PDB file of C-alpha atoms in Angstrom:
ATOM      1  CA  MET A 177       0.000   0.000   0.000  1.00  0.00           C
ATOM      2  CA  LYS A 178       2.714   2.452   0.976  1.00  0.00           C
ATOM      3  CA  ASN A 179       3.996   2.591  -2.572  1.00  0.00           C
ATOM      4  CA  TYR A 180       0.841   4.215  -3.900  1.00  0.00           C
ATOM      5  CA  LYS A 181       2.015   7.642  -2.784  1.00  0.00           C
ATOM      6  CA  TYR A 182       4.799   7.392  -5.371  1.00  0.00           C
ATOM      7  CA  LEU A 183       2.225   6.549  -7.995  1.00  0.00           C
ATOM      8  CA  LEU A 184       0.436   9.755  -7.045  1.00  0.00           C
ATOM      9  CA  VAL A 185       3.615  11.845  -7.388  1.00  0.00           C
ATOM     10  CA  GLY A 186       4.235  10.209 -10.757  1.00  0.00           C
ATOM     11  CA  LEU A 187       0.704  11.018 -11.801  1.00  0.00           C
ATOM     12  CA  VAL A 188       1.256  14.739 -11.224  1.00  0.00           C
ATOM     13  CA  PHE A 189       4.552  14.471 -13.104  1.00  0.00           C
ATOM     14  CA  GLY A 190       2.819  12.754 -16.031  1.00  0.00           C
ATOM     15  CA  ILE A 191       0.227  15.513 -16.319  1.00  0.00           C
ATOM     16  CA  VAL A 192       2.948  18.193 -16.309  1.00  0.00           C
ATOM     17  CA  PHE A 193       4.968  16.247 -18.886  1.00  0.00           C
ATOM     18  CA  ILE A 194       2.069  16.384 -21.317  1.00  0.00           C
ATOM     19  CA  LYS A 195       0.616  19.799 -20.514  1.00  0.00           C
ATOM     20  CA  ALA A 196       3.949  21.645 -20.628  1.00  0.00           C
ATOM     21  CA  GLU A 197       4.764  19.710 -23.839  1.00  0.00           C
ATOM     22  CA  ILE A 198       8.056  18.487 -22.361  1.00  0.00           C
ATOM     23  CA  VAL A 199       7.438  15.162 -24.089  1.00  0.00           C
ATOM     24  CA  SER A 200       7.209  16.795 -27.495  1.00  0.00           C
ATOM     25  CA  TRP A 201       9.833  15.887 -30.078  1.00  0.00           C
ATOM     26  CA  PHE A 202       9.340  19.410 -31.438  1.00  0.00           C
ATOM     27  CA  ARG A 203      10.132  21.049 -28.097  1.00  0.00           C
ATOM     28  CA  ILE A 204      13.363  19.048 -27.832  1.00  0.00           C
ATOM     29  CA  GLN A 205      14.264  20.104 -31.366  1.00  0.00           C
ATOM     30  CA  GLU A 206      13.642  23.754 -30.417  1.00  0.00           C
ATOM     31  CA  MET A 207      15.964  23.290 -27.456  1.00  0.00           C
ATOM     32  CA  PHE A 208      18.825  21.745 -29.435  1.00  0.00           C
ATOM     33  CA  ARG A 209      18.421  24.440 -32.095  1.00  0.00           C
ATOM     34  CA  PHE A 210      18.401  27.235 -29.489  1.00  0.00           C
ATOM     35  CA  ASP A 211      15.143  28.580 -30.930  1.00  0.00           C
ATOM     36  CA  SER A 212      13.034  28.672 -27.773  1.00  0.00           C
ATOM     37  CA  PHE A 213      13.540  29.292 -24.092  1.00  0.00           C
ATOM     38  CA  HIS A 214      10.783  26.847 -23.098  1.00  0.00           C
ATOM     39  CA  MET A 215      12.820  23.741 -22.208  1.00  0.00           C
ATOM     40  CA  TYR A 216      15.643  25.791 -20.698  1.00  0.00           C
ATOM     41  CA  GLY A 217      13.040  27.499 -18.537  1.00  0.00           C
ATOM     42  CA  VAL A 218      11.558  24.160 -17.411  1.00  0.00           C
ATOM     43  CA  ILE A 219      14.882  22.488 -16.602  1.00  0.00           C
ATOM     44  CA  GLY A 220      16.456  25.640 -15.140  1.00  0.00           C
ATOM     45  CA  THR A 221      13.518  26.328 -12.820  1.00  0.00           C
ATOM     46  CA  ALA A 222      13.368  22.673 -11.762  1.00  0.00           C
ATOM     47  CA  ILE A 223      17.092  22.697 -10.905  1.00  0.00           C
ATOM     48  CA  LEU A 224      16.715  25.942  -8.948  1.00  0.00           C
ATOM     49  CA  VAL A 225      13.749  24.642  -6.944  1.00  0.00           C
ATOM     50  CA  GLY A 226      15.634  21.365  -6.446  1.00  0.00           C
ATOM     51  CA  ILE A 227      18.793  23.082  -5.148  1.00  0.00           C
ATOM     52  CA  ILE A 228      16.832  25.235  -2.690  1.00  0.00           C
ATOM     53  CA  SER A 229      14.825  22.224  -1.462  1.00  0.00           C
ATOM     54  CA  VAL A 230      17.869  19.997  -0.983  1.00  0.00           C
ATOM     55  CA  GLN A 231      19.754  22.737   0.853  1.00  0.00           C
ATOM     56  CA  LEU A 232      16.773  23.320   3.162  1.00  0.00           C
ATOM     57  CA  ILE A 233      16.464  19.585   3.855  1.00  0.00           C
ATOM     58  CA  LYS A 234      20.174  19.429   4.727  1.00  0.00           C
ATOM     59  CA  ARG A 235      20.157  22.628   6.783  1.00  0.00           C
ATOM     60  CA  PHE A 236      17.238  21.508   8.934  1.00  0.00           C
ATOM     61  CA  ASN A 237      18.244  17.827   8.965  1.00  0.00           C
ATOM     62  CA  LEU A 238      14.749  16.893   7.874  1.00  0.00           C
ATOM     63  CA  ARG A 239      13.591  13.328   8.143  1.00  0.00           C
ATOM     64  CA  SER A 240      11.169  11.472   5.897  1.00  0.00           C
ATOM     65  CA  ILE A 241       7.597  11.059   7.120  1.00  0.00           C
ATOM     66  CA  GLU A 242       8.551   7.528   8.159  1.00  0.00           C
ATOM     67  CA  GLY A 243      11.223   9.026  10.407  1.00  0.00           C
ATOM     68  CA  GLU A 244      14.099   7.879   8.228  1.00  0.00           C
ATOM     69  CA  LYS A 245      17.144  10.146   7.957  1.00  0.00           C
ATOM     70  CA  ILE A 246      17.324  11.663   4.485  1.00  0.00           C
ATOM     71  CA  GLU A 247      20.642  10.718   2.951  1.00  0.00           C
ATOM     72  CA  LEU A 248      21.963  11.950  -0.358  1.00  0.00           C
ATOM     73  CA  PRO A 249      24.956   9.910  -1.474  1.00  0.00           C
ATOM     74  CA  ASP A 250      27.618  11.623  -3.580  1.00  0.00           C
ATOM     75  CA  LYS A 251      27.912  10.679  -7.237  1.00  0.00           C
ATOM     76  CA  ASN A 252      31.314   9.378  -8.223  1.00  0.00           C
ATOM     77  CA  PHE A 253      33.010  10.217 -11.476  1.00  0.00           C
ATOM     78  CA  SER A 254      33.055   7.543 -14.149  1.00  0.00           C
ATOM     79  CA  TYR A 255      33.775   7.643 -17.869  1.00  0.00           C
ATOM     80  CA  GLY A 256      30.181   6.581 -18.309  1.00  0.00           C
ATOM     81  CA  GLN A 257      29.096  10.130 -17.628  1.00  0.00           C
ATOM     82  CA  ILE A 258      31.072  11.154 -20.713  1.00  0.00           C
ATOM     83  CA  PHE A 259      30.563   8.276 -23.164  1.00  0.00           C
ATOM     84  CA  GLY A 260      27.214   7.057 -21.885  1.00  0.00           C
ATOM     85  CA  GLY A 261      26.023  10.627 -21.499  1.00  0.00           C
ATOM     86  CA  PHE A 262      26.925  11.369 -25.105  1.00  0.00           C
ATOM     87  CA  ILE A 263      25.153   8.237 -26.389  1.00  0.00           C
ATOM     88  CA  PHE A 264      22.062   9.128 -24.375  1.00  0.00           C
ATOM     89  CA  GLY A 265      22.221  12.635 -25.898  1.00  0.00           C
ATOM     90  CA  LEU A 266      22.177  11.131 -29.401  1.00  0.00           C
ATOM     91  CA  GLY A 267      19.112   9.102 -28.445  1.00  0.00           C
ATOM     92  CA  TRP A 268      17.470  12.071 -26.744  1.00  0.00           C
ATOM     93  CA  ALA A 269      17.585  14.111 -29.948  1.00  0.00           C
ATOM     94  CA  LEU A 270      16.460  11.149 -32.094  1.00  0.00           C
ATOM     95  CA  THR A 271      13.471  10.113 -30.011  1.00  0.00           C
ATOM     96  CA  GLY A 272      12.819  13.566 -28.556  1.00  0.00           C
ATOM     97  CA  ALA A 273      12.401  11.833 -25.229  1.00  0.00           C
ATOM     98  CA  CYS A 274      14.330  10.953 -22.129  1.00  0.00           C
ATOM     99  CA  PRO A 275      13.071   7.963 -20.115  1.00  0.00           C
ATOM    100  CA  GLY A 276      10.236   9.787 -18.281  1.00  0.00           C
ATOM    101  CA  PRO A 277       8.585  11.090 -21.433  1.00  0.00           C
ATOM    102  CA  LEU A 278       8.631   7.577 -22.930  1.00  0.00           C
ATOM    103  CA  TYR A 279       6.109   6.486 -20.288  1.00  0.00           C
ATOM    104  CA  ALA A 280       4.106   9.702 -20.679  1.00  0.00           C
ATOM    105  CA  LEU A 281       3.956   9.422 -24.470  1.00  0.00           C
ATOM    106  CA  ILE A 282       2.637   5.863 -24.236  1.00  0.00           C
ATOM    107  CA  GLY A 283       0.021   7.048 -21.740  1.00  0.00           C
ATOM    108  CA  SER A 284      -1.056   9.902 -23.964  1.00  0.00           C
ATOM    109  CA  GLY A 285      -1.834   7.482 -26.774  1.00  0.00           C
ATOM    110  CA  PHE A 286       1.326   7.280 -28.902  1.00  0.00           C
ATOM    111  CA  THR A 287       1.396   3.485 -28.842  1.00  0.00           C
ATOM    112  CA  ILE A 288       4.373   3.333 -31.226  1.00  0.00           C
ATOM    113  CA  ILE A 289       6.536   4.565 -28.340  1.00  0.00           C
ATOM    114  CA  ILE A 290       6.025   1.134 -26.715  1.00  0.00           C
ATOM    115  CA  ILE A 291       8.596  -0.040 -29.274  1.00  0.00           C
ATOM    116  CA  THR A 292      10.956   2.771 -28.238  1.00  0.00           C
ATOM    117  CA  LEU A 293      10.567   1.807 -24.570  1.00  0.00           C
ATOM    118  CA  ILE A 294      11.215  -1.869 -25.357  1.00  0.00           C
ATOM    119  CA  PHE A 295      14.420  -0.908 -27.168  1.00  0.00           C
ATOM    120  CA  ALA A 296      15.418   1.389 -24.284  1.00  0.00           C
ATOM    121  CA  ILE A 297      15.005  -1.522 -21.867  1.00  0.00           C
ATOM    122  CA  LEU A 298      16.975  -3.687 -24.301  1.00  0.00           C
ATOM    123  CA  GLY A 299      19.718  -1.032 -24.322  1.00  0.00           C
ATOM    124  CA  THR A 300      19.750  -1.101 -20.531  1.00  0.00           C
ATOM    125  CA  TYR A 301      20.025  -4.898 -20.634  1.00  0.00           C
ATOM    126  CA  VAL A 302      22.890  -4.858 -23.142  1.00  0.00           C
ATOM    127  CA  TYR A 303      24.720  -2.317 -20.993  1.00  0.00           C
ATOM    128  CA  GLY A 304      24.221  -4.581 -17.986  1.00  0.00           C
ATOM    129  CA  ILE A 305      25.787  -7.502 -19.867  1.00  0.00           C
ATOM    130  CA  LEU A 306      28.750  -5.418 -21.043  1.00  0.00           C
ATOM    131  CA  SER A 307      29.189  -3.304 -17.917  1.00  0.00           C
ATOM    132  CA  ASP A 308      32.344  -5.105 -16.773  1.00  0.00           C
ATOM    133  CA  LEU A 309      34.003  -4.482 -20.115  1.00  0.00           C
ATOM    134  CA  LEU A 310      33.254  -0.744 -20.286  1.00  0.00           C
ATOM    135  CA  PRO A 311      35.103   2.013 -18.421  1.00  0.00           C
TER     136      PRO A 311
ATOM    137  CA  MET B 301     -10.609  26.967 -14.995  1.00  0.00           C
ATOM    138  CA  LEU B 302     -10.709  23.843 -17.162  1.00  0.00           C
ATOM    139  CA  GLU B 303     -10.119  26.050 -20.201  1.00  0.00           C
ATOM    140  CA  LEU B 304      -6.996  27.426 -18.565  1.00  0.00           C
ATOM    141  CA  LEU B 305      -5.708  23.945 -17.723  1.00  0.00           C
ATOM    142  CA  ARG B 306      -6.242  22.796 -21.300  1.00  0.00           C
ATOM    143  CA  GLN B 307      -3.870  25.391 -22.738  1.00  0.00           C
ATOM    144  CA  PRO B 308      -0.170  24.516 -22.849  1.00  0.00           C
ATOM    145  CA  TRP B 309       1.311  25.211 -19.427  1.00  0.00           C
ATOM    146  CA  HIS B 310       3.969  27.849 -18.880  1.00  0.00           C
ATOM    147  CA  TRP B 311       7.556  26.644 -18.378  1.00  0.00           C
ATOM    148  CA  SER B 312       7.746  28.200 -14.923  1.00  0.00           C
ATOM    149  CA  ILE B 313       4.782  26.144 -13.657  1.00  0.00           C
ATOM    150  CA  ALA B 314       6.298  22.960 -15.059  1.00  0.00           C
ATOM    151  CA  GLY B 315       9.739  23.802 -13.661  1.00  0.00           C
ATOM    152  CA  ILE B 316       8.413  24.481 -10.167  1.00  0.00           C
ATOM    153  CA  VAL B 317       6.308  21.301 -10.060  1.00  0.00           C
ATOM    154  CA  ILE B 318       9.162  19.115 -11.365  1.00  0.00           C
ATOM    155  CA  GLY B 319      11.602  20.764  -8.958  1.00  0.00           C
ATOM    156  CA  LEU B 320       9.233  20.020  -6.064  1.00  0.00           C
ATOM    157  CA  ILE B 321       9.240  16.320  -6.944  1.00  0.00           C
ATOM    158  CA  VAL B 322      12.803  16.218  -5.553  1.00  0.00           C
ATOM    159  CA  PRO B 323      11.852  17.127  -1.945  1.00  0.00           C
ATOM    160  CA  ALA B 324       8.489  15.334  -2.236  1.00  0.00           C
ATOM    161  CA  LEU B 325      10.173  11.971  -2.871  1.00  0.00           C
ATOM    162  CA  LEU B 326      12.824  12.595  -0.216  1.00  0.00           C
ATOM    163  CA  ILE B 327      10.259  13.492   2.415  1.00  0.00           C
ATOM    164  CA  LEU B 328       7.784  10.765   1.450  1.00  0.00           C
ATOM    165  CA  GLY B 329      10.358   8.024   1.851  1.00  0.00           C
ATOM    166  CA  ASN B 330      13.991   9.079   1.360  1.00  0.00           C
ATOM    167  CA  LYS B 331      13.736   8.316  -2.362  1.00  0.00           C
ATOM    168  CA  LYS B 332      15.995   9.900  -4.963  1.00  0.00           C
ATOM    169  CA  PHE B 333      14.323  11.337  -8.019  1.00  0.00           C
ATOM    170  CA  GLY B 334      15.290   9.237 -11.015  1.00  0.00           C
ATOM    171  CA  ILE B 335      13.492   7.502 -13.837  1.00  0.00           C
ATOM    172  CA  SER B 336      15.970   5.518 -15.908  1.00  0.00           C
ATOM    173  CA  SER B 337      16.472   3.132 -12.959  1.00  0.00           C
ATOM    174  CA  SER B 338      12.971   1.815 -13.655  1.00  0.00           C
ATOM    175  CA  MET B 339      14.317   0.202 -16.821  1.00  0.00           C
ATOM    176  CA  LYS B 340      17.134  -1.431 -14.871  1.00  0.00           C
ATOM    177  CA  HIS B 341      14.615  -2.840 -12.383  1.00  0.00           C
ATOM    178  CA  ALA B 342      12.507  -4.072 -15.293  1.00  0.00           C
ATOM    179  CA  CYS B 343      15.550  -5.989 -16.578  1.00  0.00           C
ATOM    180  CA  ALA B 344      16.347  -7.370 -13.148  1.00  0.00           C
ATOM    181  CA  ALA B 345      12.738  -8.496 -12.726  1.00  0.00           C
ATOM    182  CA  CYS B 346      11.964  -9.876 -16.157  1.00  0.00           C
ATOM    183  CA  LEU B 347      14.929 -10.664 -18.351  1.00  0.00           C
ATOM    184  CA  PRO B 348      16.807 -13.935 -18.190  1.00  0.00           C
ATOM    185  CA  GLY B 349      20.457 -14.475 -17.397  1.00  0.00           C
ATOM    186  CA  LYS B 350      22.625 -14.179 -14.355  1.00  0.00           C
ATOM    187  CA  PHE B 351      24.551 -10.966 -14.677  1.00  0.00           C
ATOM    188  CA  ALA B 352      26.060  -9.253 -11.656  1.00  0.00           C
ATOM    189  CA  PHE B 353      24.674  -5.907 -12.821  1.00  0.00           C
ATOM    190  CA  PHE B 354      21.093  -7.143 -12.453  1.00  0.00           C
ATOM    191  CA  ASP B 355      21.698  -9.342  -9.444  1.00  0.00           C
ATOM    192  CA  TYR B 356      20.093  -7.300  -6.703  1.00  0.00           C
ATOM    193  CA  ASP B 357      16.777  -7.276  -4.892  1.00  0.00           C
ATOM    194  CA  TRP B 358      14.742  -5.205  -7.336  1.00  0.00           C
ATOM    195  CA  LYS B 359      11.668  -5.538  -5.107  1.00  0.00           C
ATOM    196  CA  LYS B 360      13.290  -3.094  -2.706  1.00  0.00           C
ATOM    197  CA  GLU B 361      13.197  -0.523  -5.500  1.00  0.00           C
ATOM    198  CA  ILE B 362       9.635  -1.218  -6.509  1.00  0.00           C
ATOM    199  CA  TRP B 363       8.560   2.317  -5.542  1.00  0.00           C
ATOM    200  CA  ASN B 364      10.291   3.448  -8.743  1.00  0.00           C
ATOM    201  CA  LEU B 365       8.001   1.242 -10.836  1.00  0.00           C
ATOM    202  CA  TYR B 366       4.931   2.680  -9.075  1.00  0.00           C
ATOM    203  CA  PHE B 367       6.346   6.117  -9.872  1.00  0.00           C
ATOM    204  CA  VAL B 368       6.642   5.475 -13.627  1.00  0.00           C
ATOM    205  CA  VAL B 369       3.237   3.778 -13.775  1.00  0.00           C
ATOM    206  CA  GLY B 370       1.958   7.005 -12.179  1.00  0.00           C
ATOM    207  CA  ILE B 371       3.582   9.004 -14.989  1.00  0.00           C
ATOM    208  CA  LEU B 372       1.796   6.843 -17.525  1.00  0.00           C
ATOM    209  CA  ILE B 373      -1.598   7.231 -15.810  1.00  0.00           C
ATOM    210  CA  GLY B 374      -1.056  10.988 -15.412  1.00  0.00           C
ATOM    211  CA  ALA B 375      -0.470  11.213 -19.143  1.00  0.00           C
ATOM    212  CA  VAL B 376      -3.700   9.283 -19.799  1.00  0.00           C
ATOM    213  CA  ILE B 377      -5.563  11.810 -17.635  1.00  0.00           C
ATOM    214  CA  ALA B 378      -3.912  14.778 -19.358  1.00  0.00           C
ATOM    215  CA  ALA B 379      -4.656  13.393 -22.810  1.00  0.00           C
ATOM    216  CA  THR B 380      -8.246  12.462 -21.928  1.00  0.00           C
ATOM    217  CA  TYR B 381      -9.494  15.390 -19.860  1.00  0.00           C
ATOM    218  CA  LEU B 382      -7.032  18.216 -20.486  1.00  0.00           C
ATOM    219  CA  ALA B 383      -6.243  17.824 -24.176  1.00  0.00           C
ATOM    220  CA  ASP B 384      -5.485  21.011 -26.074  1.00  0.00           C
ATOM    221  CA  PRO B 385      -7.670  21.098 -29.205  1.00  0.00           C
ATOM    222  CA  ASN B 386      -5.212  23.350 -31.054  1.00  0.00           C
ATOM    223  CA  ASP B 387      -2.108  22.403 -33.039  1.00  0.00           C
ATOM    224  CA  ILE B 388       1.171  22.599 -31.172  1.00  0.00           C
ATOM    225  CA  VAL B 389       2.894  26.001 -31.495  1.00  0.00           C
ATOM    226  CA  ILE B 390       6.655  25.819 -31.989  1.00  0.00           C
ATOM    227  CA  ALA B 391       9.343  28.352 -32.875  1.00  0.00           C
ATOM    228  CA  GLU B 392       9.136  29.421 -36.516  1.00  0.00           C
ATOM    229  CA  ARG B 393      12.862  28.845 -37.107  1.00  0.00           C
ATOM    230  CA  THR B 394      12.702  25.266 -35.843  1.00  0.00           C
ATOM    231  CA  LYS B 395       9.582  24.646 -37.901  1.00  0.00           C
ATOM    232  CA  LEU B 396      11.235  25.954 -41.084  1.00  0.00           C
ATOM    233  CA  ALA B 397      14.378  23.909 -40.464  1.00  0.00           C
ATOM    234  CA  LEU B 398      12.265  20.773 -39.983  1.00  0.00           C
ATOM    235  CA  ILE B 399      10.165  21.500 -43.070  1.00  0.00           C
ATOM    236  CA  ASN B 400      13.427  21.779 -45.032  1.00  0.00           C
ATOM    237  CA  LEU B 401      14.389  18.364 -43.695  1.00  0.00           C
ATOM    238  CA  GLY B 402      11.086  16.953 -44.943  1.00  0.00           C
ATOM    239  CA  VAL B 403       8.914  16.920 -41.810  1.00  0.00           C
ATOM    240  CA  THR B 404       5.317  17.663 -42.771  1.00  0.00           C
ATOM    241  CA  ASP B 405       3.136  16.945 -39.743  1.00  0.00           C
ATOM    242  CA  PHE B 406       3.030  19.658 -37.076  1.00  0.00           C
ATOM    243  CA  THR B 407      -0.295  18.868 -35.429  1.00  0.00           C
ATOM    244  CA  THR B 408       0.482  16.913 -32.252  1.00  0.00           C
ATOM    245  CA  LEU B 409       3.369  16.391 -29.829  1.00  0.00           C
ATOM    246  CA  LEU B 410       5.227  14.140 -32.267  1.00  0.00           C
ATOM    247  CA  PRO B 411       5.547  14.288 -36.067  1.00  0.00           C
ATOM    248  CA  ALA B 412       3.444  11.439 -37.448  1.00  0.00           C
ATOM    249  CA  ASP B 413       5.847  11.258 -40.440  1.00  0.00           C
ATOM    250  CA  ILE B 414       8.394   9.686 -38.118  1.00  0.00           C
ATOM    251  CA  PHE B 415       6.560   8.267 -35.106  1.00  0.00           C
ATOM    252  CA  SER B 416       3.836   5.962 -36.344  1.00  0.00           C
ATOM    253  CA  TRP B 417       3.430   2.208 -36.778  1.00  0.00           C
ATOM    254  CA  ASP B 418       3.586   2.772 -40.525  1.00  0.00           C
ATOM    255  CA  SER B 419       7.054   4.243 -40.344  1.00  0.00           C
ATOM    256  CA  LEU B 420       8.350   0.877 -39.087  1.00  0.00           C
ATOM    257  CA  LYS B 421       8.203  -0.065 -42.772  1.00  0.00           C
ATOM    258  CA  THR B 422      11.144   2.265 -43.392  1.00  0.00           C
ATOM    259  CA  SER B 423      14.739   2.185 -42.145  1.00  0.00           C
ATOM    260  CA  LYS B 424      14.347   5.853 -41.172  1.00  0.00           C
ATOM    261  CA  GLY B 425      11.518   4.913 -38.838  1.00  0.00           C
ATOM    262  CA  TRP B 426      13.599   2.156 -37.229  1.00  0.00           C
ATOM    263  CA  ILE B 427      16.455   4.594 -36.609  1.00  0.00           C
ATOM    264  CA  PHE B 428      14.223   7.076 -34.765  1.00  0.00           C
ATOM    265  CA  ILE B 429      11.957   4.608 -32.973  1.00  0.00           C
ATOM    266  CA  ALA B 430      14.253   1.683 -32.175  1.00  0.00           C
ATOM    267  CA  VAL B 431      17.885   2.824 -32.435  1.00  0.00           C
ATOM    268  CA  GLY B 432      16.982   6.051 -30.632  1.00  0.00           C
ATOM    269  CA  GLY B 433      15.360   4.072 -27.834  1.00  0.00           C
ATOM    270  CA  PHE B 434      18.348   1.752 -27.585  1.00  0.00           C
ATOM    271  CA  PHE B 435      20.710   4.745 -27.250  1.00  0.00           C
ATOM    272  CA  VAL B 436      18.502   6.226 -24.530  1.00  0.00           C
ATOM    273  CA  GLY B 437      18.532   3.002 -22.503  1.00  0.00           C
ATOM    274  CA  PHE B 438      22.178   2.097 -23.073  1.00  0.00           C
ATOM    275  CA  GLY B 439      23.445   5.658 -22.575  1.00  0.00           C
ATOM    276  CA  THR B 440      21.500   6.452 -19.413  1.00  0.00           C
ATOM    277  CA  ARG B 441      22.560   3.213 -17.762  1.00  0.00           C
ATOM    278  CA  TRP B 442      26.226   3.751 -18.653  1.00  0.00           C
ATOM    279  CA  ALA B 443      25.968   7.329 -17.395  1.00  0.00           C
ATOM    280  CA  ASP B 444      24.125   5.979 -14.327  1.00  0.00           C
ATOM    281  CA  GLY B 445      21.258   8.410 -14.656  1.00  0.00           C
ATOM    282  CA  CYS B 446      19.189  10.472 -17.041  1.00  0.00           C
ATOM    283  CA  THR B 447      17.844  13.987 -17.155  1.00  0.00           C
ATOM    284  CA  SER B 448      15.986  13.479 -13.884  1.00  0.00           C
ATOM    285  CA  GLY B 449      18.651  11.599 -11.917  1.00  0.00           C
ATOM    286  CA  HIS B 450      21.614  13.681 -13.052  1.00  0.00           C
ATOM    287  CA  SER B 451      20.413  16.995 -14.487  1.00  0.00           C
ATOM    288  CA  ILE B 452      17.826  17.646 -11.792  1.00  0.00           C
ATOM    289  CA  MET B 453      18.465  15.441  -8.731  1.00  0.00           C
ATOM    290  CA  GLY B 454      22.259  15.335  -9.111  1.00  0.00           C
ATOM    291  CA  ILE B 455      22.750  19.012  -9.841  1.00  0.00           C
ATOM    292  CA  ALA B 456      20.244  19.933  -7.098  1.00  0.00           C
ATOM    293  CA  ASN B 457      22.602  18.080  -4.760  1.00  0.00           C
ATOM    294  CA  LEU B 458      25.553  19.984  -6.292  1.00  0.00           C
ATOM    295  CA  GLN B 459      27.260  16.892  -7.687  1.00  0.00           C
ATOM    296  CA  TRP B 460      29.790  17.806 -10.358  1.00  0.00           C
ATOM    297  CA  PRO B 461      29.697  14.358 -12.067  1.00  0.00           C
ATOM    298  CA  SER B 462      26.006  15.043 -12.708  1.00  0.00           C
ATOM    299  CA  LEU B 463      26.848  18.394 -14.270  1.00  0.00           C
ATOM    300  CA  LEU B 464      29.459  16.652 -16.414  1.00  0.00           C
ATOM    301  CA  ALA B 465      26.894  14.049 -17.499  1.00  0.00           C
ATOM    302  CA  THR B 466      24.431  16.820 -18.364  1.00  0.00           C
ATOM    303  CA  VAL B 467      27.047  18.580 -20.512  1.00  0.00           C
ATOM    304  CA  PHE B 468      27.546  15.355 -22.470  1.00  0.00           C
ATOM    305  CA  PHE B 469      23.779  14.693 -22.729  1.00  0.00           C
ATOM    306  CA  PHE B 470      23.615  18.039 -24.403  1.00  0.00           C
ATOM    307  CA  ALA B 471      26.699  17.490 -26.556  1.00  0.00           C
ATOM    308  CA  GLY B 472      25.180  14.281 -27.915  1.00  0.00           C
ATOM    309  CA  GLY B 473      21.908  16.064 -28.630  1.00  0.00           C
ATOM    310  CA  LEU B 474      23.644  18.871 -30.494  1.00  0.00           C
ATOM    311  CA  VAL B 475      25.706  16.478 -32.622  1.00  0.00           C
ATOM    312  CA  MET B 476      22.590  14.472 -33.483  1.00  0.00           C
ATOM    313  CA  THR B 477      20.461  17.528 -34.254  1.00  0.00           C
ATOM    314  CA  HIS B 478      22.953  19.528 -36.278  1.00  0.00           C
ATOM    315  CA  LEU B 479      25.226  16.924 -37.885  1.00  0.00           C
ATOM    316  CA  LEU B 480      23.378  13.600 -38.085  1.00  0.00           C
ATOM    317  CA  LEU B 481      19.665  14.430 -38.424  1.00  0.00           C
ATOM    318  CA  PRO B 482      20.182  16.100 -41.831  1.00  0.00           C
ATOM    319  CA  LEU B 483      21.695  12.802 -43.033  1.00  0.00           C
ATOM    320  CA  ILE B 484      18.977  10.602 -41.527  1.00  0.00           C
ATOM    321  CA  LEU B 485      15.847  12.621 -42.339  1.00  0.00           C
TER     322      LEU B 485
END
């Protein structure tokens, strides 16, 4: 039962994804062509709100509603951030979608994106098989 | 009110709501905002083979699957009750550039020329729909995060590897858009 609250948060996210057109291939094209501020505004504002929230949580040592201490582990450098990041970028511009929008696009009726999601999961699987061989 | 909600939402509203997901998940259960992990859990749960990378208790991360199912349901609600009857409005320069590349459909969120079941009859369609998806899944897992996990959650926590990842997300997008798309489209 306790997992349903995450479904609710996701639900709000899904509505915003569609209504702010973040899932639109056209909006991503605008962004990579520097023709519109829209996506920069979305991501920039989200980062700003995120930074303020995280700093407040740290400053006041907030706990989760279940009383758990909120811990934010540091991210370590790996070459994956460079090579994997670049490959993801290629895919982002091709599909016009990062992983979240894939789910939202399927929900909004673009059933063809089921194929894209299947291939994204396949890509994840292939990475998992090769992970020991990659830097 | 409903009329207002049906129009495309302003970037600032979207940015604030998405930014608030970060503290919401932390406070609801010490969960880190991230979406690409859901695909890793899907592999761990469903796909065969014993690989160390997928050998973990995915059930402990099941909240993430509830989260993405929520995204899908939210999108159903938005498309059913809050659909905008008008064509999507995009920057004129982008539209002209895409018309020059041969895109003709500018009515919905995606160009039907590229993203439809019919386009699976062409190699161009497979590149956008399947190869693109593969790159998204492979790349995010190698980078250990996507736009949500790195660009928003990671940067919100002032992690420089996340900033680095975001720079390369963007670099890949620019190379695809400006150098490769003209060859593919």
